[in-house]
Amino acid sequence: MEKEDLRVKKTKRSIEESFMTLFYHYNFEQITVKGITEEAEIGRKTFYLHYLDKYDLVDSIVKKAFTELEVICERKKGLGH
């Protein structure tokens, strides 16, 4: 498995955190790519290098959360809980 560049990881984390910050304050429909990029202090081109649109971003966030939950569940199985 190829390691992701540290700059890419930081950029994606910033985009995801910016989306979540906006999501706590606004409805999903009100959130725009422009708003996300302003919150993350990145250019729109940078956003589109990593995601197709805000729906793709949300899909990525949800997949990551489910993967983390799966890991937690597997660890608990191993501990006999």
XYZ file of C-alpha atoms in Angstrom:
81
model
C 0.000 0.000 0.000
C 1.423 3.354 -1.046
C 1.924 5.904 1.726
C 0.048 9.166 1.327
C 2.178 12.315 1.194
C 2.145 14.222 4.492
C 1.043 17.419 2.724
C -1.892 15.592 1.175
C -2.888 14.153 4.559
C -2.750 17.599 6.163
C -4.753 19.166 3.357
C -7.437 16.485 3.497
C -7.617 16.770 7.288
C -8.012 20.538 6.986
C -10.795 20.154 4.410
C -12.606 17.551 6.517
C -12.308 19.624 9.707
C -13.510 22.719 7.876
C -16.533 20.854 6.553
C -17.370 19.546 10.028
C -17.042 23.039 11.526
C -19.488 24.372 8.943
C -21.782 21.360 9.379
C -22.178 22.110 13.092
C -23.447 25.594 12.212
C -25.318 25.152 8.921
C -27.562 22.705 7.105
C -25.814 20.537 4.539
C -27.614 22.323 1.706
C -26.192 25.664 2.868
C -22.590 24.466 2.781
C -20.696 25.205 -0.423
C -17.285 24.238 -1.739
C -16.453 27.940 -1.620
C -17.358 28.027 2.073
C -15.293 24.922 2.796
C -12.257 26.284 0.976
C -12.525 29.633 2.745
C -12.751 27.904 6.131
C -9.787 25.655 5.241
C -7.849 28.590 3.758
C -7.120 26.737 0.537
C -7.916 27.350 -3.114
C -10.825 25.717 -4.888
C -8.377 23.916 -7.195
C -6.803 22.292 -4.160
C -10.216 21.075 -2.990
C -10.966 19.605 -6.413
C -7.591 17.814 -6.486
C -8.873 15.677 -3.612
C -12.680 15.567 -3.966
C -15.209 15.724 -6.804
C -17.672 17.839 -4.795
C -19.072 18.202 -1.275
C -20.944 14.912 -1.650
C -17.707 13.078 -2.393
C -16.158 14.747 0.667
C -19.015 13.590 2.911
C -18.777 10.086 1.475
C -15.076 10.044 2.336
C -15.733 11.264 5.903
C -18.438 8.630 6.454
C -16.279 5.803 5.049
C -13.413 6.839 7.323
C -15.735 6.863 10.368
C -17.079 3.385 9.555
C -13.555 2.050 9.077
C -12.561 3.433 12.477
C -15.639 1.823 14.056
C -14.789 -1.517 12.440
C -11.274 -1.352 13.870
C -12.641 -0.603 17.346
C -15.101 -3.503 17.105
C -12.402 -5.918 15.974
C -10.152 -4.864 18.853
C -12.956 -5.387 21.333
C -13.624 -8.859 19.914
C -9.975 -9.673 20.476
C -10.220 -8.540 24.094
C -13.261 -10.716 24.758
C -15.705 -7.865 25.415
